[in-house]
Coordinates of N, CA and C in Angstrom, one line a residue:
M14 N 0.8 -1.4 -0.1 CA 0.0 0.1 0.1 C 1.0 1.2 0.1
T15 N 0.5 2.1 -1.1 CA 1.3 3.2 -0.9 C 0.8 4.4 -0.4
E16 N 1.3 5.2 0.4 CA 1.0 6.4 1.1 C 0.9 7.4 0.2
T17 N 0.1 8.5 0.2 CA 0.1 9.5 -0.5 C -0.1 10.9 0.5
S18 N 0.7 12.0 0.0 CA 0.3 12.9 0.6 C 0.1 14.2 -0.3
E19 N -0.8 15.4 0.3 CA -0.9 16.6 -0.6 C 0.4 17.2 -0.5
K20 N 0.7 17.9 -1.9 CA 1.7 18.8 -1.9 C 1.6 20.0 -1.1
P21 N 2.7 20.5 -0.6 CA 2.5 21.6 0.3 C 2.2 22.8 -0.5
A22 N 1.4 23.7 0.0 CA 0.9 25.0 -0.9 C 2.2 25.7 -1.2
P23 N 2.5 26.5 -2.1 CA 3.6 27.4 -2.7 C 3.6 28.4 -1.6
S24 N 5.0 28.8 -1.3 CA 5.0 29.8 -0.5 C 4.9 31.3 -1.2
L25 N 4.2 32.0 -0.6 CA 3.9 33.6 -1.4 C 5.0 34.5 -0.6
L26 N 5.9 34.1 0.1 CA 7.1 34.8 0.8 C 7.8 35.5 -0.3
P27 N 8.4 36.4 -0.1 CA 9.3 37.2 -1.3 C 10.5 36.6 -1.3
A28 N 11.3 36.8 -2.6 CA 12.5 36.2 -2.7 C 13.4 36.9 -1.5
P29 N 14.6 36.2 -1.3 CA 15.5 36.7 -0.3 C 16.2 38.1 -0.8
G30 N 16.1 38.9 0.2 CA 16.6 40.2 -0.1 C 15.7 41.3 -0.6
A31 N 14.4 40.8 -0.9 CA 13.5 41.6 -1.3 C 12.9 43.0 -0.4
P32 N 12.8 44.2 -0.9 CA 12.5 45.0 0.0 C 11.0 44.8 0.8
P33 N 10.6 45.4 1.8 CA 9.4 45.0 2.4 C 8.3 45.7 1.5
V34 N 7.2 45.3 1.9 CA 6.0 45.8 1.3 C 5.5 47.0 1.8
D35 N 5.3 48.0 1.1 CA 4.8 49.3 1.5 C 3.4 49.2 2.2
W36 N 3.2 49.7 3.3 CA 1.8 49.5 4.1 C 1.3 50.9 4.3
R37 N 0.1 51.1 3.6 CA -0.3 52.4 3.5 C -1.8 52.5 4.1
I38 N -2.2 53.3 4.8 CA -3.5 53.5 5.4 C -4.1 54.8 5.2
S39 N -5.3 55.0 4.5 CA -5.9 56.3 4.3 C -6.9 56.6 5.3
D40 N -7.1 57.6 5.7 CA -8.2 58.2 6.5 C -9.5 58.5 5.5
G41 N -10.4 58.6 6.1 CA -11.8 59.2 5.4 C -12.0 58.2 4.4
L42 N -12.9 58.6 3.6 CA -13.4 57.8 2.5 C -12.9 58.1 1.2
T43 N -12.3 57.2 0.5 CA -11.6 57.4 -1.0 C -12.6 57.2 -1.9
D44 N -12.5 58.0 -3.0 CA -13.5 57.8 -4.2 C -12.9 56.4 -4.9
Y45 N -13.8 56.0 -5.4 CA -13.5 54.4 -6.2 C -12.9 54.5 -7.2
A46 N -13.2 55.6 -8.2 CA -12.5 55.7 -9.5 C -11.0 56.1 -9.3
F47 N -10.9 56.8 -8.4 CA -9.4 57.4 -7.8 C -8.7 56.3 -7.4
A48 N -9.2 55.4 -6.6 CA -8.3 54.2 -5.8 C -8.1 53.4 -7.2
V49 N -8.8 53.0 -8.3 CA -8.6 52.1 -9.3 C -7.5 52.7 -10.0
A50 N -7.5 54.0 -10.3 CA -6.5 54.5 -11.1 C -5.2 54.6 -10.4
E51 N -5.3 54.8 -9.0 CA -3.9 54.7 -8.3 C -3.6 53.4 -8.3
M52 N -4.4 52.3 -8.1 CA -4.0 50.7 -8.0 C -3.3 50.5 -9.6
E53 N -3.8 50.8 -10.7 CA -3.4 50.7 -12.1 C -2.0 51.2 -12.3
A54 N -2.0 52.5 -11.8 CA -0.6 52.9 -12.0 C 0.6 52.3 -11.0
R55 N 0.0 52.0 -9.9 CA 1.0 51.4 -9.0 C 1.6 50.0 -9.6
A56 N 0.4 49.1 -9.8 CA 0.8 47.8 -10.4 C 1.9 48.2 -11.5
S57 N 1.5 48.9 -12.6 CA 2.3 49.2 -13.7 C 3.9 49.7 -13.2
A58 N 3.9 50.3 -12.3 CA 5.2 50.7 -11.7 C 6.1 49.5 -11.2
I59 N 5.0 48.8 -10.3 CA 5.6 47.4 -9.6 C 6.3 46.6 -10.8
A60 N 5.4 46.5 -11.7 CA 5.9 45.6 -12.9 C 7.1 46.0 -13.6
E61 N 7.3 47.2 -13.8 CA 8.4 47.9 -14.5 C 9.6 48.0 -13.4
G62 N 9.4 47.7 -12.2 CA 10.6 47.6 -11.2 C 11.0 49.0 -10.7
S63 N 9.9 50.0 -10.9 CA 10.2 51.4 -10.4 C 9.3 51.7 -9.2
A64 N 8.7 50.7 -8.6 CA 8.1 50.9 -7.1 C 7.9 49.6 -6.4
N65 N 7.8 49.8 -5.2 CA 7.8 48.8 -4.0 C 6.3 48.3 -4.2
E66 N 6.1 46.8 -3.7 CA 4.8 46.3 -3.6 C 4.1 47.3 -2.7
L67 N 2.8 46.9 -2.6 CA 2.0 47.9 -1.8 C 0.7 47.3 -1.2
V68 N 0.4 47.5 0.0 CA -0.9 47.0 0.7 C -1.4 48.4 1.0
W69 N -2.7 48.6 0.5 CA -3.3 50.0 0.9 C -4.6 49.8 1.3
L70 N -4.7 50.2 2.8 CA -6.1 50.0 3.4 C -6.9 51.5 3.3
L71 N -8.3 51.1 3.0 CA -9.1 52.5 3.0 C -10.5 52.1 3.3
E72 N -11.3 53.1 3.0 CA -13.0 52.9 3.1 C -13.4 53.6 1.9
H73 N -14.4 53.0 1.4 CA -15.0 53.7 0.3 C -16.5 54.3 0.8
P74 N -17.1 55.4 0.1 CA -18.3 55.7 0.1 C -19.3 54.7 -0.1
P75 N -20.4 54.5 0.1 CA -21.3 53.4 -0.3 C -21.5 53.3 -1.8
L76 N -21.1 52.0 -2.2 CA -21.0 51.6 -3.9 C -21.3 50.2 -4.0
Y77 N -21.8 50.0 -5.0 CA -21.7 48.6 -5.5 C -20.7 48.3 -6.8
T78 N -19.9 47.2 -6.7 CA -19.0 47.0 -7.8 C -19.5 45.7 -8.5
S79 N -19.2 45.4 -9.8 CA -19.7 44.2 -10.6 C -18.4 43.7 -11.1
G80 N -18.3 42.4 -10.7 CA -16.9 41.7 -11.0 C -17.2 41.0 -12.8
T81 N -16.2 40.4 -13.0 CA -16.4 39.8 -14.6 C -17.4 38.9 -14.7
S82 N -17.9 38.2 -13.6 CA -18.9 37.2 -13.5 C -20.2 37.7 -13.1
A83 N -20.5 39.0 -13.0 CA -21.7 39.6 -12.3 C -22.8 39.5 -13.4
R84 N -24.0 39.1 -12.8 CA -25.3 38.8 -13.5 C -26.2 39.8 -13.3
P85 N -26.7 40.7 -14.3 CA -27.5 41.8 -14.3 C -28.8 41.5 -13.2
E86 N -29.2 40.6 -13.3 CA -30.5 40.2 -12.5 C -30.1 40.1 -10.8
D87 N -28.7 40.1 -10.8 CA -28.1 40.1 -9.2 C -28.1 41.6 -8.7
L88 N -28.4 42.5 -9.5 CA -28.6 44.0 -9.1 C -29.8 44.3 -8.6
L89 N -30.3 44.1 -7.5 CA -31.8 44.3 -7.1 C -32.1 45.6 -6.9
D90 N -31.4 46.5 -6.4 CA -31.8 48.0 -6.2 C -30.5 48.9 -6.3
A91 N -30.3 49.4 -7.5 CA -29.1 50.4 -7.6 C -29.2 51.7 -6.9
R92 N -29.4 51.5 -5.6 CA -29.5 52.7 -4.7 C -28.3 53.6 -4.4
F93 N -27.2 52.7 -4.9 CA -25.6 53.5 -4.9 C -25.2 53.3 -6.1
P94 N -24.1 54.1 -6.4 CA -23.5 54.1 -7.7 C -22.9 52.8 -7.9
V95 N -23.1 52.1 -9.1 CA -22.5 50.9 -9.5 C -21.4 50.8 -10.5
H96 N -20.1 50.3 -10.2 CA -19.1 50.4 -10.8 C -18.7 49.1 -11.3
A97 N -18.4 49.0 -12.8 CA -18.0 47.8 -13.4 C -16.5 47.6 -13.1
T98 N -15.9 46.6 -12.9 CA -14.4 46.4 -12.6 C -14.0 45.3 -13.2
G99 N -12.6 45.2 -13.5 CA -12.3 44.1 -14.1 C -11.9 42.9 -13.2
R100 N -11.9 43.1 -11.9 CA -11.7 42.0 -11.0 C -12.5 40.9 -11.2
G101 N -12.1 39.8 -10.6 CA -13.1 38.6 -10.7 C -13.9 38.6 -9.7
G102 N -15.2 37.5 -10.0 CA -16.3 37.8 -8.8 C -17.4 38.0 -9.5
Q103 N -18.5 38.6 -8.6 CA -19.9 39.0 -9.2 C -20.1 40.5 -8.6
F104 N -21.2 40.7 -7.9 CA -21.5 41.9 -7.3 C -21.0 41.9 -5.9
T105 N -20.7 43.1 -5.2 CA -20.4 43.1 -4.0 C -20.6 44.6 -3.5
Y106 N -20.8 44.9 -2.2 CA -20.8 46.2 -1.6 C -19.6 46.7 -1.0
H107 N -19.5 47.9 -1.2 CA -18.4 48.7 -0.5 C -18.8 49.7 0.2
G108 N -18.6 50.2 1.6 CA -19.0 51.3 2.2 C -18.2 51.5 3.6
P109 N -18.6 52.6 4.2 CA -18.1 52.9 5.4 C -18.1 51.8 6.5
G110 N -17.1 51.6 7.3 CA -17.1 50.5 8.3 C -16.7 49.2 7.7
Q111 N -16.2 49.3 6.3 CA -15.8 47.9 5.8 C -14.2 48.4 5.4
R112 N -13.4 47.4 5.9 CA -12.2 47.7 5.6 C -11.6 47.1 4.2
I113 N -11.1 47.8 3.3 CA -10.9 47.3 2.0 C -9.3 47.3 2.1
A114 N -8.7 46.3 1.5 CA -7.2 46.2 1.6 C -6.9 45.8 0.0
Y115 N -6.5 46.8 -0.7 CA -5.8 46.6 -2.0 C -4.5 46.1 -1.9
V116 N -4.4 45.0 -2.5 CA -2.9 44.3 -2.3 C -2.4 44.1 -3.8
M117 N -1.1 45.1 -3.8 CA -0.4 45.0 -5.2 C 1.0 44.5 -4.9
L118 N 1.0 42.8 -5.1 CA 2.1 42.3 -4.9 C 2.7 41.7 -6.4
D119 N 3.9 41.6 -6.5 CA 4.6 41.0 -7.9 C 4.8 39.6 -7.5
L120 N 4.0 38.7 -8.2 CA 4.2 37.5 -8.3 C 5.6 36.9 -8.8
N121 N 6.0 37.5 -9.7 CA 7.5 37.3 -10.3 C 8.4 37.2 -9.2
R122 N 8.2 37.9 -8.2 CA 9.3 37.7 -7.1 C 8.7 36.9 -6.2
R123 N 7.7 36.1 -6.3 CA 6.9 35.1 -5.1 C 6.7 33.9 -5.8
T124 N 5.6 33.5 -6.2 CA 5.1 32.4 -6.9 C 4.2 32.9 -8.0
R125 N 4.3 32.4 -9.2 CA 3.5 32.7 -10.3 C 2.4 31.7 -10.2
D126 N 1.5 31.7 -9.2 CA 0.4 30.7 -9.1 C -0.8 31.6 -8.6
V127 N -1.9 31.8 -9.3 CA -3.0 32.9 -9.1 C -3.8 31.9 -7.9
R128 N -4.0 30.7 -8.1 CA -4.8 29.8 -7.1 C -4.0 30.1 -5.9
A129 N -2.8 29.7 -5.8 CA -2.1 29.9 -4.4 C -2.0 31.1 -3.9
Y130 N -2.2 32.2 -4.8 CA -2.2 33.5 -4.2 C -3.6 33.9 -3.6
V131 N -4.8 33.3 -4.2 CA -6.0 33.6 -3.7 C -6.2 32.9 -2.3
C132 N -5.5 31.5 -2.2 CA -5.6 30.8 -1.0 C -4.7 31.5 0.2
A133 N -3.6 32.3 -0.3 CA -3.0 32.9 0.9 C -3.7 34.1 1.2
L134 N -4.4 34.8 0.4 CA -5.5 35.9 0.8 C -6.5 35.3 1.7
E135 N -7.1 34.3 1.4 CA -8.0 33.6 2.4 C -7.4 33.4 3.8
K136 N -6.0 32.6 3.8 CA -5.3 32.3 5.0 C -5.3 33.6 5.7
W137 N -4.8 34.6 5.0 CA -4.4 36.1 5.7 C -5.7 36.3 6.5
I138 N -6.9 36.5 5.8 CA -8.2 37.0 6.5 C -8.6 35.9 7.7
I139 N -8.4 34.7 7.5 CA -8.7 33.9 8.6 C -7.7 34.1 9.8
A140 N -6.6 34.1 9.5 CA -5.4 34.5 10.7 C -6.1 35.8 11.3
A141 N -6.3 36.7 10.8 CA -6.5 37.9 11.3 C -7.9 37.8 12.2
L142 N -8.7 37.1 11.6 CA -10.1 36.8 12.4 C -9.7 36.0 13.8
E143 N -8.7 35.1 13.6 CA -8.4 34.2 14.7 C -7.8 35.2 15.9
R144 N -7.3 36.4 15.4 CA -7.0 37.2 16.6 C -8.2 38.1 17.4
F145 N -9.4 37.7 17.0 CA -10.6 38.3 17.4 C -11.4 37.0 18.2
S146 N -10.8 35.8 18.0 CA -11.4 34.7 18.3 C -12.6 34.3 17.3
V147 N -12.5 34.7 16.3 CA -13.5 34.6 15.3 C -13.0 33.3 14.4
K148 N -13.9 32.1 14.0 CA -13.3 31.1 13.1 C -13.8 31.4 11.7
G149 N -13.1 32.1 11.0 CA -13.3 32.1 9.6 C -13.2 30.9 8.8
E150 N -14.0 30.6 7.9 CA -13.9 29.3 7.1 C -14.2 29.4 5.5
I151 N -13.4 28.7 4.7 CA -13.6 28.8 3.2 C -14.6 27.6 2.9
R152 N -15.3 27.9 1.9 CA -16.1 26.8 1.2 C -16.0 26.6 -0.4
D153 N -16.1 25.6 -0.8 CA -16.0 25.0 -2.2 C -17.3 25.8 -2.6
G154 N -16.8 26.5 -4.0 CA -18.0 27.2 -4.8 C -18.6 28.5 -4.1
R155 N -18.1 29.0 -2.9 CA -18.3 30.2 -2.4 C -17.1 31.0 -1.9
V156 N -16.7 31.8 -2.9 CA -15.5 32.7 -2.8 C -15.7 33.6 -1.5
G157 N -14.6 33.6 -0.8 CA -14.7 34.5 0.4 C -14.5 34.0 1.7
V158 N -14.7 34.6 2.8 CA -14.6 33.9 4.0 C -15.8 33.9 4.9
W159 N -16.1 32.9 5.4 CA -17.7 32.7 6.2 C -17.6 32.2 7.6
V160 N -18.4 32.6 8.4 CA -18.5 32.2 9.7 C -20.1 31.5 9.8
R161 N -19.7 30.4 10.7 CA -21.2 29.5 11.0 C -22.0 30.6 11.9
R162 N -23.4 30.4 11.5 CA -24.3 31.0 12.7 C -25.4 30.3 12.9
P163 N -25.0 29.2 13.8 CA -26.1 28.2 14.3 C -27.4 28.7 15.0
E164 N -27.1 30.1 15.5 CA -28.3 30.7 16.2 C -29.2 31.2 15.2
K165 N -29.1 31.2 13.8 CA -30.1 31.8 12.9 C -30.9 30.6 12.4
R166 N -31.7 30.9 11.5 CA -32.6 29.8 10.9 C -31.9 29.0 9.9
A167 N -31.8 27.7 9.9 CA -31.3 26.8 9.2 C -31.5 26.6 7.8
G168 N -31.1 26.1 6.8 CA -31.7 26.0 5.4 C -32.9 25.0 5.4
L169 N -33.3 24.7 4.2 CA -34.3 23.9 4.0 C -34.2 22.5 4.3
H170 N -33.2 22.1 4.4 CA -32.7 20.7 4.5 C -32.0 20.7 5.7
G171 N -32.0 21.7 6.8 CA -31.4 21.5 7.9 C -29.8 22.1 7.9
E172 N -29.6 22.9 6.9 CA -28.3 23.3 6.8 C -27.8 24.4 7.8
I173 N -26.7 24.4 8.2 CA -26.6 25.4 9.2 C -26.2 26.7 8.5
A174 N -27.0 27.8 9.1 CA -26.8 29.1 8.6 C -25.5 29.5 8.5
E175 N -25.0 30.2 7.5 CA -23.6 30.8 7.4 C -23.6 32.1 7.0
D176 N -22.6 33.2 7.3 CA -22.8 34.5 6.9 C -21.3 34.7 6.5
K177 N -21.2 35.6 5.5 CA -20.0 35.9 4.5 C -19.5 37.3 5.5
I178 N -18.2 37.3 5.9 CA -17.7 38.3 6.8 C -16.6 39.1 6.0
A179 N -16.1 38.4 4.7 CA -15.0 39.0 3.9 C -15.1 38.5 2.4
A180 N -15.0 39.4 1.6 CA -14.9 39.2 0.2 C -13.4 39.3 -0.4
I181 N -13.4 38.5 -1.5 CA -12.1 38.5 -2.4 C -12.4 38.7 -3.7
G182 N -11.4 39.7 -4.3 CA -11.6 39.7 -5.9 C -10.4 40.2 -6.1
V183 N -9.7 39.5 -7.0 CA -8.4 39.8 -7.5 C -8.2 40.0 -9.0
R184 N -7.2 40.8 -9.6 CA -6.9 40.9 -11.0 C -5.3 41.0 -11.1
M185 N -5.0 40.4 -12.2 CA -3.6 40.2 -12.4 C -3.3 41.2 -13.7
R186 N -2.0 41.6 -13.6 CA -1.5 42.4 -14.8 C 0.0 42.2 -14.9
R187 N 0.4 41.3 -15.8 CA 1.9 41.1 -16.0 C 2.3 40.3 -14.5
W188 N 1.5 39.7 -14.0 CA 1.6 39.0 -12.6 C 1.7 39.8 -11.6
V189 N 1.3 41.2 -11.6 CA 1.3 41.8 -10.5 C -0.4 42.1 -10.2
S190 N -0.5 42.0 -9.0 CA -1.9 41.6 -8.3 C -2.5 43.1 -8.1
F191 N -3.8 43.4 -8.2 CA -4.5 44.3 -7.7 C -5.8 44.1 -7.4
H192 N -6.6 45.3 -6.8 CA -7.9 44.5 -6.0 C -7.5 43.7 -4.8
G193 N -8.1 43.3 -4.3 CA -8.0 42.5 -2.9 C -9.0 41.8 -2.3
I194 N -9.1 42.7 -1.0 CA -10.2 42.0 -0.1 C -11.0 43.0 0.7
A195 N -12.0 42.6 1.2 CA -13.0 43.5 2.0 C -13.5 42.8 3.0
L196 N -13.0 43.3 4.2 CA -13.4 42.6 5.6 C -14.5 43.6 6.1
N197 N -15.4 42.9 6.6 CA -16.9 43.7 7.2 C -16.3 43.9 8.8
V198 N -16.4 45.1 8.9 CA -15.8 45.7 10.4 C -17.1 46.0 11.0
E199 N -17.8 47.1 10.7 CA -19.1 47.7 11.1 C -19.8 48.5 10.0
P200 N -20.0 47.6 8.9 CA -20.6 48.4 7.6 C -22.3 48.4 8.0
E201 N -23.0 49.1 7.3 CA -24.4 49.2 7.3 C -24.8 47.9 6.6
L202 N -25.2 46.7 7.3 CA -25.5 45.5 6.5 C -26.7 45.4 5.6
T203 N -27.6 46.3 6.1 CA -28.8 46.7 5.2 C -28.2 47.1 3.8
H204 N -27.3 47.8 3.6 CA -27.0 48.0 2.2 C -26.6 46.9 1.2
F205 N -26.4 45.7 1.8 CA -26.1 44.5 0.9 C -27.3 44.1 0.2
S206 N -28.5 44.6 0.8 CA -29.8 44.1 0.5 C -30.1 44.4 -1.1
G207 N -29.3 45.5 -1.5 CA -29.7 46.0 -3.0 C -29.0 45.0 -4.0
I208 N -28.2 44.1 -3.6 CA -27.7 43.0 -4.5 C -27.7 41.6 -4.1
V209 N -27.5 40.6 -4.8 CA -27.4 39.3 -4.4 C -25.8 39.2 -4.2
P210 N -25.2 39.3 -3.1 CA -23.8 39.4 -2.7 C -23.1 38.2 -3.4
C211 N -22.2 38.4 -4.4 CA -21.4 37.3 -4.9 C -22.3 36.1 -5.5
G212 N -23.6 36.6 -5.8 CA -24.7 35.5 -6.5 C -25.2 34.6 -5.6
I213 N -24.9 34.6 -4.3 CA -25.6 33.6 -3.6 C -26.7 34.1 -2.8
A214 N -27.9 33.3 -3.0 CA -29.2 33.6 -2.8 C -29.8 32.8 -1.8
E215 N -29.4 31.7 -1.2 CA -29.8 30.7 -0.5 C -30.2 31.5 0.8
S216 N -31.2 31.1 1.4 CA -32.0 31.9 2.5 C -31.0 31.6 3.8
H217 N -30.3 30.6 3.8 CA -29.5 30.5 5.1 C -27.9 31.0 5.0
F218 N -27.8 31.8 3.9 CA -26.6 32.4 3.7 C -26.7 33.9 3.6
G219 N -26.0 34.4 4.6 CA -26.2 36.0 4.6 C -24.9 36.8 4.9
V220 N -24.7 37.8 5.3 CA -23.7 38.6 5.5 C -23.7 39.3 6.9
T221 N -22.3 39.3 7.6 CA -22.2 39.7 8.6 C -20.9 40.6 9.0
S222 N -20.7 41.0 10.2 CA -19.5 41.7 10.5 C -18.9 41.7 11.8
L223 N -17.8 42.0 12.1 CA -17.3 41.6 13.4 C -17.9 42.4 14.5
V224 N -18.8 43.7 14.2 CA -19.6 44.0 15.2 C -20.8 43.4 15.5
D225 N -21.4 43.1 14.3 CA -22.6 42.2 14.0 C -22.4 40.8 15.0
L226 N -21.0 40.5 15.0 CA -21.1 39.1 15.8 C -20.5 39.5 17.3
G227 N -20.9 40.7 17.7 CA -20.9 41.3 19.0 C -19.5 41.7 19.7
L228 N -18.6 41.9 18.8 CA -17.2 42.4 19.0 C -17.0 43.7 19.1
P229 N -16.4 44.4 20.1 CA -16.4 45.8 20.2 C -15.0 46.4 19.7
V230 N -15.1 46.2 18.2 CA -13.8 46.5 17.6 C -13.9 47.5 16.5
G231 N -12.8 48.1 16.2 CA -12.8 49.2 15.2 C -11.9 49.2 14.2
L232 N -11.9 50.0 13.1 CA -10.8 49.7 12.2 C -9.3 49.7 12.6
P233 N -9.0 50.6 13.6 CA -7.7 50.4 14.1 C -7.1 49.0 14.5
D234 N -8.1 48.6 15.3 CA -8.0 47.1 15.9 C -7.8 46.2 14.6
V235 N -8.5 46.3 13.7 CA -8.5 45.3 12.7 C -7.2 45.4 11.9
D236 N -6.7 46.8 11.7 CA -5.4 47.1 10.8 C -4.3 46.4 11.5
V237 N -4.3 46.6 12.9 CA -3.2 45.8 13.6 C -3.3 44.4 13.2
A238 N -4.2 43.6 13.4 CA -4.4 42.2 13.1 C -4.1 42.0 11.6
L239 N -4.6 42.8 10.8 CA -4.3 42.6 9.3 C -2.8 42.7 8.8
R240 N -2.3 43.6 9.6 CA -0.8 43.8 9.3 C 0.2 42.6 9.9
Q241 N -0.1 42.2 11.0 CA 0.7 40.9 11.8 C 0.3 39.8 11.0
S242 N -0.9 39.6 10.7 CA -1.2 38.4 10.0 C -0.5 38.4 8.5
F243 N -0.6 39.3 7.7 CA 0.0 39.5 6.5 C 1.4 39.2 6.5
E244 N 2.2 39.8 7.4 CA 3.7 39.6 7.8 C 4.1 38.1 7.6
E245 N 3.0 37.4 8.4 CA 3.3 35.8 8.5 C 3.3 35.2 7.4
I246 N 2.4 35.5 6.3 CA 2.0 34.9 5.2 C 2.9 35.6 4.0
F247 N 3.1 36.9 3.9 CA 3.5 37.5 2.7 C 5.0 38.3 2.8
G248 N 5.4 38.3 4.1 CA 6.7 38.9 4.5 C 6.4 40.4 5.3
P249 N 7.6 41.1 5.4 CA 7.9 42.1 6.2 C 7.1 43.2 5.4
T250 N 6.6 44.3 6.3 CA 5.9 45.5 5.7 C 6.9 46.7 6.2
V251 N 6.8 47.7 5.7 CA 6.8 49.2 6.3 C 5.8 50.3 6.0
A252 N 5.6 51.0 7.0 CA 4.5 52.0 6.7 C 5.0 53.2 6.0
V253 N 4.1 53.6 5.3 CA 4.6 54.7 4.2 C 3.3 55.7 4.4

């Protein structure tokens, strides 16, 4: 009988001697179109070797974005501006109280593996949530990070209710990533009702946040957890 084992996941740590990743936090609300233009310019500069990698933390005013797989019928109520974007995924909501992390990493310097990169983003969010004693989980066929909600109404066949706490959407250009993650800290959860979030409409799947889970945390607390967890998976950072 031959034993088999899964191959270890590729490392997303940078090559030895690589500079630390720039870590930037913007106060207030950042215009979405401005952020996309900034990301695209920075990604190009990273690919050309004229800029360091960057993680940019920010908040957006209320808006919806549609990914490359978005279905028009999943936009239920366009109460906020809708932005078409080149990231993967379907419809999602961004707004105050949600920590956006735009991640611009050069996979040429790490591992040219998009699947491994997305898995690393998931591990990053899960590790950050663990610092608040929240168990985040991933599910086949449902992108993002989820938490179980056994206190909520079960599905039609007794399935345990689950809520999404973080979304992931990425884009690559010349093996440099942009877009990234959205972690719900204290957004207005009713704003998600204008869309079918990520195309998932089953009644026992919903959306939650750290504050909705009863945790008295704010963006500064989350930023610390995100940075510490990021460095464990992707390597050192430097504030800019």
